[in-house]
Amino acid sequence: MHRIVCAVVAAELRRQRGTDHPAAGKVEWPSSTLIGDDGLGLDSMEQLGALGALAEAFDLDDSLLSDDPPRTVGAWVDWVIYAHSKGDGRMTVATSGSTGSPRPCVHDIADLIDEAAFLATQFTGRRRVVAMVPAHHLYGIIWTALLPDALGVPVVARAIGAPLGLTAGDLVIAVPEQWQALLRITPRFPKDVIGVSSAGPLDESVATGLLAAGLTRLVDVYGSSETSGIAMRNVPASGYDLLPRWQLSTHDDEDWRLVDRHGRFWDFPDHIERISSRTLRPLGRRDGAVQIGGHNVWPGRVADTLRTVDGVADVAIRLNGHGRLKAFVVPKPDYDLAQLSAHIEQLMVARLANYECPKSFRFGPALPRNAMGKLEDWA
């Protein structure tokens, strides 16, 4: 809980300040760390924001606070633990809707703990969890907080760009873009290191390369903020095996849905192919989203945003081969391209998150289309 609380507050400070807190890269701040001066340095507004973020994440209210406002990190954690002492609490994480606005996803904490308990049976013999993702998103909550607790092993936070210090017995938790980078900067992994990937499709060539570089095992997890973990596979298997809490059910002309242990139905985020009663293969997002750095991004929304730039006649957006977006822009007649590029850059800074911004642009008189008139890819 301590790790999750620190991650939730760090994310709130990032939202307020527009940049990471200097200590946000640590696994956790010590319980005795002061919240205000001589500690984290949060001013009164930031402290209120932290309380609000924790209340939203852990379904809390002010009746559970003491007469004195929290003054230490440990007081935040105590507030959460006291509220959930009966074991029937809920937790809320945020995802992005089709317009890119945050959307709350509520989970019973008991279900999340059960999921971690099952996963612990699949990763016996681990000595550490190496966390390359934060613990305020569901992937990080399960794999870098609840799972280490279930395994009884410590967590160490690592970031690409600094020495990883991997050793035998490590379980490395990362997203596909991080694994792609690790493949390029890690000539050889130590023996007995297992990797886990989620929050987006894992490129098969990257997966194959990681195993060739010495990973003992590579696990690809399929899930969503709405459902938590749905299924997972051991690379190079193509099928994902359902986690115990889920069953498959047909719906509307054999379109598949999930059923949980309480009999509740859930929609898949993707179209899927059923391989067997408990094995499936995702075929692509239902809502047209792609995942970049663990974030859902809608190319159509990005294109609509860029079309508002003065001088833009039309735009097409696609995912490039490096996991970022690319743009094909049709300028209005006789419009200066240097000026147009500057306008596009200004708009992206103002209206798009960094992971939504296309990283390569091509300009042309018309969008590329095939002989059937359908939009096609471009180099």
PDB file of C-alpha atoms in Angstrom, residues 113-369:
ATOM      1  CA  ILE A 113      -5.310  -9.335  -4.305  1.00  0.00           C
ATOM      2  CA  ASP A 114      -6.685 -12.653  -5.592  1.00  0.00           C
ATOM      3  CA  GLU A 115      -5.157 -11.952  -8.998  1.00  0.00           C
ATOM      4  CA  ALA A 116      -1.778 -11.248  -7.398  1.00  0.00           C
ATOM      5  CA  ALA A 117      -2.047 -14.420  -5.309  1.00  0.00           C
ATOM      6  CA  PHE A 118      -2.586 -16.502  -8.448  1.00  0.00           C
ATOM      7  CA  LEU A 119       0.291 -14.804 -10.249  1.00  0.00           C
ATOM      8  CA  ALA A 120       2.540 -15.569  -7.284  1.00  0.00           C
ATOM      9  CA  THR A 121       2.012 -19.285  -7.964  1.00  0.00           C
ATOM     10  CA  GLN A 122       3.284 -18.725 -11.521  1.00  0.00           C
ATOM     11  CA  PHE A 123       6.518 -16.978 -10.502  1.00  0.00           C
ATOM     12  CA  THR A 124       7.948 -18.980  -7.634  1.00  0.00           C
ATOM     13  CA  GLY A 125      11.678 -18.698  -7.051  1.00  0.00           C
ATOM     14  CA  ARG A 126      11.864 -14.955  -7.705  1.00  0.00           C
ATOM     15  CA  ARG A 127      14.139 -12.975  -5.403  1.00  0.00           C
ATOM     16  CA  ARG A 128      13.243  -9.420  -6.462  1.00  0.00           C
ATOM     17  CA  VAL A 129      10.747  -7.517  -8.550  1.00  0.00           C
ATOM     18  CA  VAL A 130      12.453  -4.914 -10.731  1.00  0.00           C
ATOM     19  CA  ALA A 131       9.841  -2.241 -11.427  1.00  0.00           C
ATOM     20  CA  MET A 132      10.175  -0.117 -14.533  1.00  0.00           C
ATOM     21  CA  VAL A 133       6.557   1.084 -14.347  1.00  0.00           C
ATOM     22  CA  PRO A 134       4.834   3.193 -11.652  1.00  0.00           C
ATOM     23  CA  ALA A 135       2.250   1.814  -9.242  1.00  0.00           C
ATOM     24  CA  HIS A 136      -0.690   4.162  -9.886  1.00  0.00           C
ATOM     25  CA  HIS A 137      -1.775   2.339 -13.065  1.00  0.00           C
ATOM     26  CA  LEU A 138      -3.327  -1.114 -12.741  1.00  0.00           C
ATOM     27  CA  TYR A 139      -0.393  -2.949 -14.324  1.00  0.00           C
ATOM     28  CA  GLY A 140       1.990  -1.419 -11.783  1.00  0.00           C
ATOM     29  CA  ILE A 141      -0.409  -1.907  -8.883  1.00  0.00           C
ATOM     30  CA  ILE A 142      -0.730  -5.639  -9.530  1.00  0.00           C
ATOM     31  CA  TRP A 143       2.804  -6.452 -10.626  1.00  0.00           C
ATOM     32  CA  THR A 144       4.994  -4.030  -8.635  1.00  0.00           C
ATOM     33  CA  ALA A 145       3.028  -3.777  -5.373  1.00  0.00           C
ATOM     34  CA  LEU A 146       0.542  -6.605  -4.760  1.00  0.00           C
ATOM     35  CA  LEU A 147       2.569  -9.373  -6.447  1.00  0.00           C
ATOM     36  CA  PRO A 148       5.838  -8.629  -4.588  1.00  0.00           C
ATOM     37  CA  ASP A 149       3.850  -8.657  -1.351  1.00  0.00           C
ATOM     38  CA  ALA A 150       2.324 -12.027  -2.267  1.00  0.00           C
ATOM     39  CA  LEU A 151       5.776 -13.382  -3.167  1.00  0.00           C
ATOM     40  CA  GLY A 152       7.394 -11.886  -0.070  1.00  0.00           C
ATOM     41  CA  VAL A 153      10.179 -10.257  -2.111  1.00  0.00           C
ATOM     42  CA  PRO A 154      11.501  -6.668  -2.269  1.00  0.00           C
ATOM     43  CA  VAL A 155      10.852  -4.185  -5.067  1.00  0.00           C
ATOM     44  CA  VAL A 156      13.554  -2.082  -6.694  1.00  0.00           C
ATOM     45  CA  ALA A 157      12.756   0.742  -9.107  1.00  0.00           C
ATOM     46  CA  ARG A 158      14.857   1.080 -12.255  1.00  0.00           C
ATOM     47  CA  ALA A 159      14.788   3.370 -15.278  1.00  0.00           C
ATOM     48  CA  ILE A 160      16.368   3.033 -18.709  1.00  0.00           C
ATOM     49  CA  GLY A 161      19.358   5.342 -18.893  1.00  0.00           C
ATOM     50  CA  ALA A 162      20.796   4.173 -15.575  1.00  0.00           C
ATOM     51  CA  PRO A 163      22.432   0.835 -14.687  1.00  0.00           C
ATOM     52  CA  LEU A 164      19.786  -1.858 -14.172  1.00  0.00           C
ATOM     53  CA  GLY A 165      21.937  -4.094 -11.996  1.00  0.00           C
ATOM     54  CA  LEU A 166      19.932  -7.212 -12.854  1.00  0.00           C
ATOM     55  CA  THR A 167      20.792 -10.422 -11.012  1.00  0.00           C
ATOM     56  CA  ALA A 168      19.629 -14.040 -11.029  1.00  0.00           C
ATOM     57  CA  GLY A 169      16.107 -14.387  -9.673  1.00  0.00           C
ATOM     58  CA  ASP A 170      14.868 -10.991 -10.886  1.00  0.00           C
ATOM     59  CA  LEU A 171      11.353 -10.504 -12.270  1.00  0.00           C
ATOM     60  CA  VAL A 172      11.464  -7.432 -14.542  1.00  0.00           C
ATOM     61  CA  ILE A 173       8.187  -5.537 -15.083  1.00  0.00           C
ATOM     62  CA  ALA A 174       8.179  -3.233 -18.130  1.00  0.00           C
ATOM     63  CA  VAL A 175       6.104  -2.038 -21.109  1.00  0.00           C
ATOM     64  CA  PRO A 176       6.815  -2.946 -24.768  1.00  0.00           C
ATOM     65  CA  GLU A 177       8.674   0.293 -25.557  1.00  0.00           C
ATOM     66  CA  GLN A 178      10.997  -0.306 -22.604  1.00  0.00           C
ATOM     67  CA  TRP A 179      11.649  -3.877 -23.704  1.00  0.00           C
ATOM     68  CA  GLN A 180      12.495  -2.613 -27.187  1.00  0.00           C
ATOM     69  CA  ALA A 181      15.048  -0.218 -25.690  1.00  0.00           C
ATOM     70  CA  LEU A 182      16.436  -2.885 -23.354  1.00  0.00           C
ATOM     71  CA  LEU A 183      17.028  -5.186 -26.302  1.00  0.00           C
ATOM     72  CA  ARG A 184      19.238  -2.548 -27.908  1.00  0.00           C
ATOM     73  CA  ILE A 185      21.291  -1.649 -24.803  1.00  0.00           C
ATOM     74  CA  THR A 186      21.554  -5.056 -23.087  1.00  0.00           C
ATOM     75  CA  PRO A 187      23.847  -7.419 -25.020  1.00  0.00           C
ATOM     76  CA  ARG A 188      23.181 -10.278 -22.614  1.00  0.00           C
ATOM     77  CA  PHE A 189      20.831 -10.779 -19.669  1.00  0.00           C
ATOM     78  CA  PRO A 190      22.058 -12.554 -16.536  1.00  0.00           C
ATOM     79  CA  LYS A 191      20.906 -16.121 -15.979  1.00  0.00           C
ATOM     80  CA  ASP A 192      17.505 -16.768 -14.400  1.00  0.00           C
ATOM     81  CA  VAL A 193      15.886 -13.411 -15.219  1.00  0.00           C
ATOM     82  CA  ILE A 194      12.198 -13.409 -16.175  1.00  0.00           C
ATOM     83  CA  GLY A 195      10.558 -10.528 -18.027  1.00  0.00           C
ATOM     84  CA  VAL A 196       6.919  -9.420 -18.025  1.00  0.00           C
ATOM     85  CA  SER A 197       5.369  -7.099 -20.627  1.00  0.00           C
ATOM     86  CA  SER A 198       1.937  -5.483 -20.744  1.00  0.00           C
ATOM     87  CA  ALA A 199       0.127  -2.211 -21.560  1.00  0.00           C
ATOM     88  CA  GLY A 200       0.415  -2.737 -25.308  1.00  0.00           C
ATOM     89  CA  PRO A 201       1.243  -5.286 -28.019  1.00  0.00           C
ATOM     90  CA  LEU A 202       4.703  -6.811 -27.750  1.00  0.00           C
ATOM     91  CA  ASP A 203       6.453  -6.914 -31.126  1.00  0.00           C
ATOM     92  CA  GLU A 204       7.334 -10.504 -31.983  1.00  0.00           C
ATOM     93  CA  SER A 205      10.795  -9.629 -33.287  1.00  0.00           C
ATOM     94  CA  VAL A 206      11.557  -7.817 -30.035  1.00  0.00           C
ATOM     95  CA  ALA A 207      10.251 -10.766 -28.011  1.00  0.00           C
ATOM     96  CA  THR A 208      12.368 -13.218 -29.998  1.00  0.00           C
ATOM     97  CA  GLY A 209      15.428 -11.004 -29.570  1.00  0.00           C
ATOM     98  CA  LEU A 210      14.963 -10.769 -25.795  1.00  0.00           C
ATOM     99  CA  LEU A 211      14.859 -14.546 -25.441  1.00  0.00           C
ATOM    100  CA  ALA A 212      17.911 -14.860 -27.694  1.00  0.00           C
ATOM    101  CA  ALA A 213      19.680 -12.325 -25.434  1.00  0.00           C
ATOM    102  CA  GLY A 214      19.246 -14.641 -22.483  1.00  0.00           C
ATOM    103  CA  LEU A 215      15.908 -13.970 -20.793  1.00  0.00           C
ATOM    104  CA  THR A 216      14.902 -17.232 -19.141  1.00  0.00           C
ATOM    105  CA  ARG A 217      11.218 -16.555 -19.750  1.00  0.00           C
ATOM    106  CA  LEU A 218       9.152 -13.739 -21.232  1.00  0.00           C
ATOM    107  CA  VAL A 219       5.482 -13.348 -20.257  1.00  0.00           C
ATOM    108  CA  ASP A 220       3.117 -11.152 -22.250  1.00  0.00           C
ATOM    109  CA  VAL A 221       0.019 -10.051 -20.299  1.00  0.00           C
ATOM    110  CA  TYR A 222      -3.260  -9.027 -21.937  1.00  0.00           C
ATOM    111  CA  GLY A 223      -5.611  -6.817 -19.936  1.00  0.00           C
ATOM    112  CA  SER A 224      -7.108  -3.365 -19.530  1.00  0.00           C
ATOM    113  CA  SER A 225      -7.805  -0.728 -16.909  1.00  0.00           C
ATOM    114  CA  GLU A 226     -11.439  -1.854 -16.870  1.00  0.00           C
ATOM    115  CA  THR A 227     -10.764  -5.553 -16.315  1.00  0.00           C
ATOM    116  CA  SER A 228      -7.234  -5.794 -14.873  1.00  0.00           C
ATOM    117  CA  GLY A 229      -5.430  -8.897 -16.165  1.00  0.00           C
ATOM    118  CA  ILE A 230      -7.413 -11.022 -18.619  1.00  0.00           C
ATOM    119  CA  ALA A 231      -4.939 -13.573 -19.969  1.00  0.00           C
ATOM    120  CA  MET A 232      -1.241 -14.152 -20.475  1.00  0.00           C
ATOM    121  CA  ARG A 233       1.118 -16.143 -22.664  1.00  0.00           C
ATOM    122  CA  ASN A 234       4.638 -17.424 -22.471  1.00  0.00           C
ATOM    123  CA  VAL A 235       6.452 -16.143 -25.564  1.00  0.00           C
ATOM    124  CA  PRO A 236       6.649 -17.501 -28.278  1.00  0.00           C
ATOM    125  CA  ALA A 237       3.140 -18.988 -27.838  1.00  0.00           C
ATOM    126  CA  SER A 238       0.560 -16.997 -29.818  1.00  0.00           C
ATOM    127  CA  GLY A 239      -2.448 -17.853 -27.639  1.00  0.00           C
ATOM    128  CA  TYR A 240      -3.199 -16.171 -24.313  1.00  0.00           C
ATOM    129  CA  ASP A 241      -4.524 -18.349 -21.461  1.00  0.00           C
ATOM    130  CA  LEU A 242      -7.313 -16.831 -19.354  1.00  0.00           C
ATOM    131  CA  LEU A 243      -6.645 -16.002 -15.719  1.00  0.00           C
ATOM    132  CA  PRO A 244      -8.776 -18.076 -13.291  1.00  0.00           C
ATOM    133  CA  ARG A 245     -11.395 -15.376 -12.582  1.00  0.00           C
ATOM    134  CA  TRP A 246     -12.577 -15.257 -16.221  1.00  0.00           C
ATOM    135  CA  GLN A 247     -14.708 -17.377 -18.541  1.00  0.00           C
ATOM    136  CA  LEU A 248     -15.553 -16.807 -22.216  1.00  0.00           C
ATOM    137  CA  SER A 249     -19.156 -16.298 -23.297  1.00  0.00           C
ATOM    138  CA  THR A 250     -20.737 -15.701 -26.697  1.00  0.00           C
ATOM    139  CA  HIS A 251     -22.689 -12.536 -27.356  1.00  0.00           C
ATOM    140  CA  ASP A 252     -24.339 -11.089 -30.472  1.00  0.00           C
ATOM    141  CA  ASP A 253     -23.499 -13.420 -33.354  1.00  0.00           C
ATOM    142  CA  GLU A 254     -20.601 -15.117 -31.629  1.00  0.00           C
ATOM    143  CA  ASP A 255     -18.849 -11.944 -30.552  1.00  0.00           C
ATOM    144  CA  TRP A 256     -16.997 -12.973 -27.396  1.00  0.00           C
ATOM    145  CA  ARG A 257     -17.376 -11.429 -23.945  1.00  0.00           C
ATOM    146  CA  LEU A 258     -15.849 -12.081 -20.541  1.00  0.00           C
ATOM    147  CA  VAL A 259     -17.745 -13.396 -17.521  1.00  0.00           C
ATOM    148  CA  ASP A 260     -16.251 -13.008 -14.052  1.00  0.00           C
ATOM    149  CA  ARG A 261     -16.764 -15.217 -10.994  1.00  0.00           C
ATOM    150  CA  HIS A 262     -19.754 -13.109  -9.925  1.00  0.00           C
ATOM    151  CA  GLY A 263     -21.538 -13.683 -13.242  1.00  0.00           C
ATOM    152  CA  ARG A 264     -20.923 -10.142 -14.481  1.00  0.00           C
ATOM    153  CA  PHE A 265     -20.281  -9.578 -18.198  1.00  0.00           C
ATOM    154  CA  TRP A 266     -17.384  -7.481 -19.502  1.00  0.00           C
ATOM    155  CA  ASP A 267     -16.539  -6.377 -23.026  1.00  0.00           C
ATOM    156  CA  PHE A 268     -13.115  -7.086 -24.449  1.00  0.00           C
ATOM    157  CA  PRO A 269     -11.109  -4.003 -25.446  1.00  0.00           C
ATOM    158  CA  ASP A 270     -10.207  -5.918 -28.642  1.00  0.00           C
ATOM    159  CA  HIS A 271     -11.813  -8.185 -31.158  1.00  0.00           C
ATOM    160  CA  ILE A 272     -10.608 -11.664 -30.257  1.00  0.00           C
ATOM    161  CA  GLU A 273     -10.236 -15.098 -31.766  1.00  0.00           C
ATOM    162  CA  ARG A 274     -11.239 -18.014 -29.528  1.00  0.00           C
ATOM    163  CA  ILE A 275      -8.641 -20.781 -29.776  1.00  0.00           C
ATOM    164  CA  SER A 276     -10.076 -23.019 -27.048  1.00  0.00           C
ATOM    165  CA  SER A 277     -12.386 -22.703 -24.054  1.00  0.00           C
ATOM    166  CA  ARG A 278      -9.657 -20.869 -22.123  1.00  0.00           C
ATOM    167  CA  THR A 279      -7.293 -19.596 -24.811  1.00  0.00           C
ATOM    168  CA  LEU A 280      -7.691 -16.558 -27.056  1.00  0.00           C
ATOM    169  CA  ARG A 281      -5.828 -14.275 -29.417  1.00  0.00           C
ATOM    170  CA  PRO A 282      -6.436 -10.478 -29.596  1.00  0.00           C
ATOM    171  CA  LEU A 283      -7.042  -9.252 -33.151  1.00  0.00           C
ATOM    172  CA  GLY A 284      -7.074  -5.471 -32.748  1.00  0.00           C
ATOM    173  CA  ARG A 285      -8.759  -2.703 -30.785  1.00  0.00           C
ATOM    174  CA  ARG A 286     -12.508  -2.224 -31.106  1.00  0.00           C
ATOM    175  CA  ASP A 287     -12.260   1.542 -30.661  1.00  0.00           C
ATOM    176  CA  GLY A 288      -9.358   2.214 -33.032  1.00  0.00           C
ATOM    177  CA  ALA A 289      -6.921   3.063 -30.237  1.00  0.00           C
ATOM    178  CA  VAL A 290      -3.231   2.226 -30.282  1.00  0.00           C
ATOM    179  CA  GLN A 291      -1.010   1.998 -27.233  1.00  0.00           C
ATOM    180  CA  ILE A 292       2.077   4.171 -26.896  1.00  0.00           C
ATOM    181  CA  GLY A 293       4.205   3.959 -23.789  1.00  0.00           C
ATOM    182  CA  GLY A 294       1.375   2.265 -21.916  1.00  0.00           C
ATOM    183  CA  HIS A 295      -1.131   4.986 -22.870  1.00  0.00           C
ATOM    184  CA  ASN A 296      -4.221   4.576 -25.049  1.00  0.00           C
ATOM    185  CA  VAL A 297      -3.971   6.956 -28.009  1.00  0.00           C
ATOM    186  CA  TRP A 298      -6.630   7.533 -30.674  1.00  0.00           C
ATOM    187  CA  PRO A 299      -5.088   8.433 -34.059  1.00  0.00           C
ATOM    188  CA  GLY A 300      -8.445   9.758 -35.220  1.00  0.00           C
ATOM    189  CA  ARG A 301      -8.545  12.232 -32.340  1.00  0.00           C
ATOM    190  CA  VAL A 302      -4.991  13.377 -33.104  1.00  0.00           C
ATOM    191  CA  ALA A 303      -5.898  13.843 -36.785  1.00  0.00           C
ATOM    192  CA  ASP A 304      -9.004  15.864 -35.854  1.00  0.00           C
ATOM    193  CA  THR A 305      -6.867  18.066 -33.622  1.00  0.00           C
ATOM    194  CA  LEU A 306      -4.274  18.737 -36.330  1.00  0.00           C
ATOM    195  CA  ARG A 307      -7.006  19.544 -38.859  1.00  0.00           C
ATOM    196  CA  THR A 308      -7.837  22.634 -36.764  1.00  0.00           C
ATOM    197  CA  VAL A 309      -4.472  24.200 -37.632  1.00  0.00           C
ATOM    198  CA  ASP A 310      -4.764  27.106 -40.040  1.00  0.00           C
ATOM    199  CA  GLY A 311      -3.310  25.980 -43.362  1.00  0.00           C
ATOM    200  CA  VAL A 312      -4.081  22.258 -42.964  1.00  0.00           C
ATOM    201  CA  ALA A 313      -6.477  20.809 -45.543  1.00  0.00           C
ATOM    202  CA  ASP A 314      -6.374  17.187 -44.342  1.00  0.00           C
ATOM    203  CA  VAL A 315      -4.384  14.833 -42.116  1.00  0.00           C
ATOM    204  CA  ALA A 316      -3.829  11.091 -41.781  1.00  0.00           C
ATOM    205  CA  ILE A 317      -2.269   9.564 -38.659  1.00  0.00           C
ATOM    206  CA  ARG A 318      -0.746   6.107 -38.293  1.00  0.00           C
ATOM    207  CA  LEU A 319       1.501   4.169 -35.948  1.00  0.00           C
ATOM    208  CA  ASN A 320       5.023   3.911 -37.332  1.00  0.00           C
ATOM    209  CA  GLY A 321       7.386   0.986 -36.966  1.00  0.00           C
ATOM    210  CA  HIS A 322       9.038   2.462 -33.872  1.00  0.00           C
ATOM    211  CA  GLY A 323       5.959   2.618 -31.686  1.00  0.00           C
ATOM    212  CA  ARG A 324       5.161   6.324 -32.191  1.00  0.00           C
ATOM    213  CA  LEU A 325       2.684   8.155 -34.403  1.00  0.00           C
ATOM    214  CA  LYS A 326       3.459   9.572 -37.833  1.00  0.00           C
ATOM    215  CA  ALA A 327       1.457  12.151 -39.797  1.00  0.00           C
ATOM    216  CA  PHE A 328       0.741  12.812 -43.451  1.00  0.00           C
ATOM    217  CA  VAL A 329      -0.384  16.433 -43.865  1.00  0.00           C
ATOM    218  CA  VAL A 330      -2.075  17.962 -46.913  1.00  0.00           C
ATOM    219  CA  PRO A 331      -1.447  21.740 -46.850  1.00  0.00           C
ATOM    220  CA  LYS A 332      -3.877  24.233 -48.240  1.00  0.00           C
ATOM    221  CA  PRO A 333      -2.772  25.639 -51.626  1.00  0.00           C
ATOM    222  CA  ASP A 334       0.172  28.043 -51.605  1.00  0.00           C
ATOM    223  CA  TYR A 335       0.687  27.733 -47.845  1.00  0.00           C
ATOM    224  CA  ASP A 336       4.274  28.118 -46.593  1.00  0.00           C
ATOM    225  CA  LEU A 337       5.420  24.742 -45.227  1.00  0.00           C
ATOM    226  CA  ALA A 338       7.855  26.202 -42.688  1.00  0.00           C
ATOM    227  CA  GLN A 339       5.116  28.385 -41.250  1.00  0.00           C
ATOM    228  CA  LEU A 340       2.663  25.492 -41.272  1.00  0.00           C
ATOM    229  CA  SER A 341       5.128  23.245 -39.437  1.00  0.00           C
ATOM    230  CA  ALA A 342       5.573  25.914 -36.770  1.00  0.00           C
ATOM    231  CA  HIS A 343       1.799  26.226 -36.319  1.00  0.00           C
ATOM    232  CA  ILE A 344       1.457  22.444 -36.002  1.00  0.00           C
ATOM    233  CA  GLU A 345       4.221  22.333 -33.379  1.00  0.00           C
ATOM    234  CA  GLN A 346       2.566  25.108 -31.346  1.00  0.00           C
ATOM    235  CA  LEU A 347      -0.793  23.334 -31.393  1.00  0.00           C
ATOM    236  CA  MET A 348       0.699  19.976 -30.379  1.00  0.00           C
ATOM    237  CA  VAL A 349       2.403  21.534 -27.361  1.00  0.00           C
ATOM    238  CA  ALA A 350      -0.848  23.205 -26.319  1.00  0.00           C
ATOM    239  CA  ARG A 351      -3.374  20.420 -26.956  1.00  0.00           C
ATOM    240  CA  LEU A 352      -1.686  17.022 -27.126  1.00  0.00           C
ATOM    241  CA  ALA A 353       0.146  14.937 -24.558  1.00  0.00           C
ATOM    242  CA  ASN A 354       3.722  14.101 -25.464  1.00  0.00           C
ATOM    243  CA  TYR A 355       2.877  10.470 -26.244  1.00  0.00           C
ATOM    244  CA  GLU A 356       0.096  11.643 -28.620  1.00  0.00           C
ATOM    245  CA  CYS A 357       2.382  13.842 -30.724  1.00  0.00           C
ATOM    246  CA  PRO A 358       3.465  12.464 -34.109  1.00  0.00           C
ATOM    247  CA  LYS A 359       7.242  12.194 -34.335  1.00  0.00           C
ATOM    248  CA  SER A 360       7.522  12.232 -38.128  1.00  0.00           C
ATOM    249  CA  PHE A 361       5.683  14.310 -40.718  1.00  0.00           C
ATOM    250  CA  ARG A 362       5.267  14.024 -44.459  1.00  0.00           C
ATOM    251  CA  PHE A 363       3.592  16.700 -46.594  1.00  0.00           C
ATOM    252  CA  GLY A 364       1.890  16.099 -49.934  1.00  0.00           C
ATOM    253  CA  PRO A 365      -0.885  17.373 -52.205  1.00  0.00           C
ATOM    254  CA  ALA A 366      -3.261  14.505 -51.317  1.00  0.00           C
ATOM    255  CA  LEU A 367      -3.526  11.688 -48.788  1.00  0.00           C
ATOM    256  CA  PRO A 368      -2.034   8.427 -50.093  1.00  0.00           C
ATOM    257  CA  ARG A 369      -4.743   6.091 -51.352  1.00  0.00           C
TER     258      ARG A 369
END
